[in-house]
Amino acid sequence: MTTTQCNDSRVRPDPAGGCVARPPNGPGSAGAAGVGDVLARTRALAAALPAEDGVAVFNGVYLAVTEAVARRIGDGAFQDPAAAGELDIRFARRYFAAVDATAAGLRPPACWRPLFQLRRHPGVHPLQFALAGINAHIGHDLALAVLDTCRALECEPAALETDFDRVGGVLTSLEEGIRERLMPGPDVLDVADPLTHLIGSWSLDKARDGAWAAARALWSVRRLPDVTEELTERLDAGVGLVGRMLLTPLPG
């Protein structure tokens, strides 16, 4: 049996045999341009959607996150700016695909359906819309975006872990401000009490940890298409169920 030697610094051993390329290092100008396209699309959606639309609420949150990630890529805050940019782009594409599917009269992934179905419900508070969108995008899309990025860069998930955590740090740093900005004031305490209980049951950190675990699990069975398909469908359905609970209409 022939053994492949991974002596080139640009590759590293693949547990399945052979070598896989490391994510490219460098400023990643193509990735930066792609992140610019993500920002442009998100801003166009912000301009087109009515402010009271639940999707618009999430889109505003997503725009703030993407702007923060773009600044950090530009500042060199990521271990591998090119890989971080690639992950950001592929992450965004899954949100845009859900938007485009809904606009075309098609069914988006199950994780996104609650938000699109209830986007105009008068009994759902803006903070619920924001968290339901974050839940779908982190719990489902981020896991699959890691896989998309690994395939594109021919690397293992471990090569992205440091920058995955740094993107997660950006999200965590913004989460408290999002909750404070969208939380109702004391004039609507009849809504705030059940709302506080509801949103307190969901954790960004736990969703992010779950996304990373799901990405690793899906990567490990990538050569078993039936298993991969079943796990992906169950991830989508489970995240969608959480989203539906987050969007429980409240009295007010």
CSV table of C-alpha atoms in Angstrom, one decimal:
chain,number,residue,atom,x,y,z
A,1,MET,CA,0.0,0.0,0.0
A,2,THR,CA,1.3,3.4,-0.9
A,3,THR,CA,1.5,6.0,1.8
A,4,THR,CA,1.1,9.7,0.9
A,5,GLN,CA,3.7,11.9,2.5
A,6,CYS,CA,2.4,15.4,3.6
A,7,ASN,CA,5.7,17.2,3.5
A,8,ASP,CA,4.3,20.3,1.8
A,9,SER,CA,3.5,23.1,4.4
A,10,ARG,CA,0.4,23.9,2.5
A,11,VAL,CA,-1.2,20.5,3.3
A,12,ARG,CA,-1.8,18.4,6.4
A,13,PRO,CA,-2.7,14.8,7.0
A,14,ASP,CA,-6.3,13.7,6.4
A,15,PRO,CA,-7.5,11.1,8.9
A,16,ALA,CA,-9.2,9.3,6.0
A,17,GLY,CA,-5.9,9.0,4.2
A,18,GLY,CA,-3.8,11.3,2.0
A,19,CYS,CA,-3.5,15.0,2.5
A,20,VAL,CA,-5.9,17.9,2.5
A,21,ALA,CA,-5.0,21.6,1.9
A,22,ARG,CA,-4.8,24.0,4.7
A,23,PRO,CA,-7.0,27.2,4.4
A,24,PRO,CA,-5.1,29.8,2.4
A,25,ASN,CA,-3.4,32.5,4.5
A,26,GLY,CA,-3.2,36.1,3.4
A,27,PRO,CA,-5.4,39.2,3.2
A,28,GLY,CA,-8.1,37.4,1.2
A,29,SER,CA,-9.1,40.2,-1.1
A,30,ALA,CA,-11.6,38.0,-2.9
A,31,GLY,CA,-13.1,37.1,0.5
A,32,ALA,CA,-13.3,40.7,1.4
A,33,ALA,CA,-15.0,41.5,-1.8
A,34,GLY,CA,-17.5,38.7,-1.1
A,35,VAL,CA,-18.2,40.1,2.3
A,36,GLY,CA,-18.8,43.4,0.7
A,37,ASP,CA,-21.4,41.7,-1.6
A,38,VAL,CA,-23.1,40.2,1.5
A,39,LEU,CA,-23.3,43.7,3.1
A,40,ALA,CA,-24.7,45.2,-0.1
A,41,ARG,CA,-27.5,42.5,-0.3
A,42,THR,CA,-28.3,42.8,3.4
A,43,ARG,CA,-28.6,46.6,3.1
A,44,ALA,CA,-30.8,46.2,0.0
A,45,LEU,CA,-33.1,44.0,2.0
A,46,ALA,CA,-33.2,46.5,4.8
A,47,ALA,CA,-34.3,49.2,2.4
A,48,ALA,CA,-36.9,47.0,0.8
A,49,LEU,CA,-38.6,45.5,3.9
A,50,PRO,CA,-41.2,47.3,6.0
A,51,ALA,CA,-39.7,48.1,9.4
A,52,GLU,CA,-42.4,46.1,11.2
A,53,ASP,CA,-41.8,43.0,9.2
A,54,GLY,CA,-40.2,40.2,11.4
A,55,VAL,CA,-37.7,39.4,8.7
A,56,ALA,CA,-36.7,43.0,8.6
A,57,VAL,CA,-36.0,42.9,12.4
A,58,PHE,CA,-33.7,39.9,12.0
A,59,ASN,CA,-32.1,41.5,8.9
A,60,GLY,CA,-31.2,44.6,10.9
A,61,VAL,CA,-29.5,42.4,13.5
A,62,TYR,CA,-27.7,40.4,10.8
A,63,LEU,CA,-26.5,43.6,9.1
A,64,ALA,CA,-24.9,44.8,12.4
A,65,VAL,CA,-23.2,41.4,12.9
A,66,THR,CA,-21.9,41.3,9.3
A,67,GLU,CA,-20.6,44.9,9.6
A,68,ALA,CA,-18.8,43.9,12.8
A,69,VAL,CA,-17.2,40.8,11.2
A,70,ALA,CA,-16.2,42.8,8.1
A,71,ARG,CA,-14.4,45.3,10.4
A,72,ARG,CA,-12.6,42.6,12.2
A,73,ILE,CA,-11.5,40.9,9.0
A,74,GLY,CA,-10.1,44.3,7.8
A,75,ASP,CA,-8.4,44.8,11.1
A,76,GLY,CA,-6.7,41.4,11.0
A,77,ALA,CA,-8.5,40.1,14.0
A,78,PHE,CA,-8.9,36.6,12.5
A,79,GLN,CA,-6.3,33.9,12.4
A,80,ASP,CA,-7.0,33.4,8.7
A,81,PRO,CA,-8.9,36.3,7.1
A,82,ALA,CA,-9.5,34.5,3.8
A,83,ALA,CA,-11.0,31.5,5.6
A,84,ALA,CA,-13.1,33.7,7.9
A,85,GLY,CA,-14.4,35.6,4.8
A,86,GLU,CA,-15.2,32.4,3.1
A,87,LEU,CA,-17.2,31.2,6.1
A,88,ASP,CA,-19.0,34.5,6.4
A,89,ILE,CA,-20.0,34.4,2.7
A,90,ARG,CA,-21.2,30.8,2.7
A,91,PHE,CA,-23.1,31.5,6.0
A,92,ALA,CA,-24.9,34.5,4.4
A,93,ARG,CA,-25.8,32.5,1.3
A,94,ARG,CA,-28.0,30.2,3.3
A,95,TYR,CA,-30.0,33.1,4.8
A,96,PHE,CA,-30.4,34.7,1.3
A,97,ALA,CA,-31.5,31.3,-0.1
A,98,ALA,CA,-34.3,31.2,2.4
A,99,VAL,CA,-35.3,34.8,1.5
A,100,ASP,CA,-35.2,34.0,-2.2
A,101,ALA,CA,-37.2,30.7,-1.8
A,102,THR,CA,-39.9,32.5,0.1
A,103,ALA,CA,-40.1,35.3,-2.4
A,104,ALA,CA,-40.5,32.7,-5.2
A,105,GLY,CA,-43.3,31.0,-3.4
A,106,LEU,CA,-41.2,28.0,-2.4
A,107,ARG,CA,-40.7,26.5,1.0
A,108,PRO,CA,-37.6,27.6,2.8
A,109,PRO,CA,-35.8,25.2,5.2
A,110,ALA,CA,-37.8,24.2,8.2
A,111,CYS,CA,-35.6,26.2,10.5
A,112,TRP,CA,-36.7,29.4,8.7
A,113,ARG,CA,-40.4,28.7,8.2
A,114,PRO,CA,-41.6,30.0,11.5
A,115,LEU,CA,-40.1,33.4,11.0
A,116,PHE,CA,-41.4,33.7,7.4
A,117,GLN,CA,-44.9,32.4,8.4
A,118,LEU,CA,-45.3,34.7,11.4
A,119,ARG,CA,-43.3,37.7,10.2
A,120,ARG,CA,-46.4,39.9,10.4
A,121,HIS,CA,-48.1,38.4,13.4
A,122,PRO,CA,-49.2,41.3,15.8
A,123,GLY,CA,-48.7,39.2,18.9
A,124,VAL,CA,-45.0,38.5,18.3
A,125,HIS,CA,-42.6,41.0,19.7
A,126,PRO,CA,-39.6,42.3,17.7
A,127,LEU,CA,-37.1,40.6,20.0
A,128,GLN,CA,-38.8,37.3,19.3
A,129,PHE,CA,-38.3,37.8,15.6
A,130,ALA,CA,-34.7,38.7,16.1
A,131,LEU,CA,-34.0,35.6,18.2
A,132,ALA,CA,-35.9,33.3,16.0
A,133,GLY,CA,-33.8,34.4,13.0
A,134,ILE,CA,-30.6,34.1,15.0
A,135,ASN,CA,-31.7,30.6,16.1
A,136,ALA,CA,-32.2,29.5,12.5
A,137,HIS,CA,-29.1,31.1,11.2
A,138,ILE,CA,-26.8,29.9,14.0
A,139,GLY,CA,-28.4,26.5,14.8
A,140,HIS,CA,-28.7,25.3,11.3
A,141,ASP,CA,-27.1,27.6,8.7
A,142,LEU,CA,-23.8,28.0,10.6
A,143,ALA,CA,-23.2,24.3,10.9
A,144,LEU,CA,-23.8,23.7,7.2
A,145,ALA,CA,-21.7,26.8,6.3
A,146,VAL,CA,-18.8,25.2,8.1
A,147,LEU,CA,-19.2,22.2,5.9
A,148,ASP,CA,-19.5,24.3,2.7
A,149,THR,CA,-16.3,26.2,3.7
A,150,CYS,CA,-14.4,23.0,4.5
A,151,ARG,CA,-15.3,21.6,1.1
A,152,ALA,CA,-14.3,24.9,-0.7
A,153,LEU,CA,-11.0,25.2,1.1
A,154,GLU,CA,-10.3,21.4,1.3
A,155,CYS,CA,-9.7,21.5,5.0
A,156,GLU,CA,-11.0,19.9,8.1
A,157,PRO,CA,-13.3,21.7,10.5
A,158,ALA,CA,-10.5,21.9,13.0
A,159,ALA,CA,-8.7,24.3,10.7
A,160,LEU,CA,-11.6,26.8,11.1
A,161,GLU,CA,-12.2,26.4,14.8
A,162,THR,CA,-10.2,29.4,16.0
A,163,ASP,CA,-12.0,31.8,13.6
A,164,PHE,CA,-15.3,30.1,14.2
A,165,ASP,CA,-14.9,31.0,17.9
A,166,ARG,CA,-13.9,34.5,17.0
A,167,VAL,CA,-17.0,35.0,14.9
A,168,GLY,CA,-19.0,33.6,17.9
A,169,GLY,CA,-17.3,36.2,20.1
A,170,VAL,CA,-18.6,38.9,17.8
A,171,LEU,CA,-22.1,37.5,18.1
A,172,THR,CA,-21.9,37.3,21.9
A,173,SER,CA,-20.6,40.9,22.2
A,174,LEU,CA,-23.6,42.1,20.2
A,175,GLU,CA,-26.3,39.9,21.8
A,176,GLU,CA,-26.8,41.9,25.0
A,177,GLY,CA,-27.2,45.2,23.0
A,178,ILE,CA,-29.7,43.5,20.7
A,179,ARG,CA,-31.8,42.3,23.7
A,180,GLU,CA,-31.7,45.7,25.4
A,181,ARG,CA,-32.6,47.6,22.3
A,182,LEU,CA,-35.6,45.3,21.4
A,183,MET,CA,-36.9,44.6,24.9
A,184,PRO,CA,-40.1,46.4,25.6
A,185,GLY,CA,-40.2,49.3,28.1
A,186,PRO,CA,-41.9,49.4,31.5
A,187,ASP,CA,-45.1,50.6,29.9
A,188,VAL,CA,-45.8,47.1,28.6
A,189,LEU,CA,-44.9,45.0,31.6
A,190,ASP,CA,-47.8,42.7,30.9
A,191,VAL,CA,-45.9,41.6,27.8
A,192,ALA,CA,-42.4,41.8,29.3
A,193,ASP,CA,-43.0,39.2,32.0
A,194,PRO,CA,-43.8,36.2,29.7
A,195,LEU,CA,-41.4,37.6,27.1
A,196,THR,CA,-38.6,37.6,29.7
A,197,HIS,CA,-39.4,34.0,30.5
A,198,LEU,CA,-39.5,33.0,26.9
A,199,ILE,CA,-36.3,34.6,25.7
A,200,GLY,CA,-34.5,33.4,28.8
A,201,SER,CA,-35.0,29.8,27.7
A,202,TRP,CA,-32.8,30.3,24.6
A,203,SER,CA,-29.0,30.7,24.7
A,204,LEU,CA,-26.8,32.0,21.9
A,205,ASP,CA,-23.7,30.2,23.4
A,206,LYS,CA,-25.5,26.9,23.5
A,207,ALA,CA,-26.8,27.3,19.9
A,208,ARG,CA,-23.3,28.1,18.8
A,209,ASP,CA,-21.8,25.1,20.6
A,210,GLY,CA,-24.5,22.9,19.1
A,211,ALA,CA,-23.7,24.2,15.6
A,212,TRP,CA,-20.1,23.3,16.0
A,213,ALA,CA,-20.9,19.8,17.3
A,214,ALA,CA,-23.3,19.4,14.4
A,215,ALA,CA,-20.7,20.5,11.8
A,216,ARG,CA,-18.2,18.0,13.2
A,217,ALA,CA,-20.7,15.2,13.2
A,218,LEU,CA,-21.9,15.9,9.7
A,219,TRP,CA,-18.3,16.1,8.5
A,220,SER,CA,-17.4,12.8,10.1
A,221,VAL,CA,-20.2,11.0,8.1
A,222,ARG,CA,-19.8,13.0,4.9
A,223,ARG,CA,-19.0,9.8,3.0
A,224,LEU,CA,-22.3,8.2,4.1
A,225,PRO,CA,-24.9,10.2,2.1
A,226,ASP,CA,-28.0,8.5,3.7
A,227,VAL,CA,-26.8,9.3,7.2
A,228,THR,CA,-25.7,12.8,6.2
A,229,GLU,CA,-29.2,13.5,4.7
A,230,GLU,CA,-31.0,12.2,7.8
A,231,LEU,CA,-28.9,14.1,10.2
A,232,THR,CA,-29.2,17.3,8.2
A,233,GLU,CA,-33.0,16.9,8.0
A,234,ARG,CA,-33.3,16.3,11.8
A,235,LEU,CA,-31.1,19.3,12.5
A,236,ASP,CA,-33.3,21.5,10.3
A,237,ALA,CA,-36.5,20.2,11.9
A,238,GLY,CA,-35.2,20.5,15.5
A,239,VAL,CA,-34.0,24.1,15.0
A,240,GLY,CA,-37.3,24.9,13.3
A,241,LEU,CA,-39.2,23.6,16.4
A,242,VAL,CA,-37.2,25.9,18.7
A,243,GLY,CA,-37.9,28.8,16.4
A,244,ARG,CA,-41.6,28.1,16.5
A,245,MET,CA,-41.5,28.2,20.3
A,246,LEU,CA,-39.6,31.4,20.3
A,247,LEU,CA,-42.3,33.0,18.1
A,248,THR,CA,-45.1,32.1,20.5
A,249,PRO,CA,-47.6,35.0,20.3
A,250,LEU,CA,-47.9,36.9,23.6
A,251,PRO,CA,-50.8,38.9,25.0
A,252,GLY,CA,-50.4,42.7,24.7
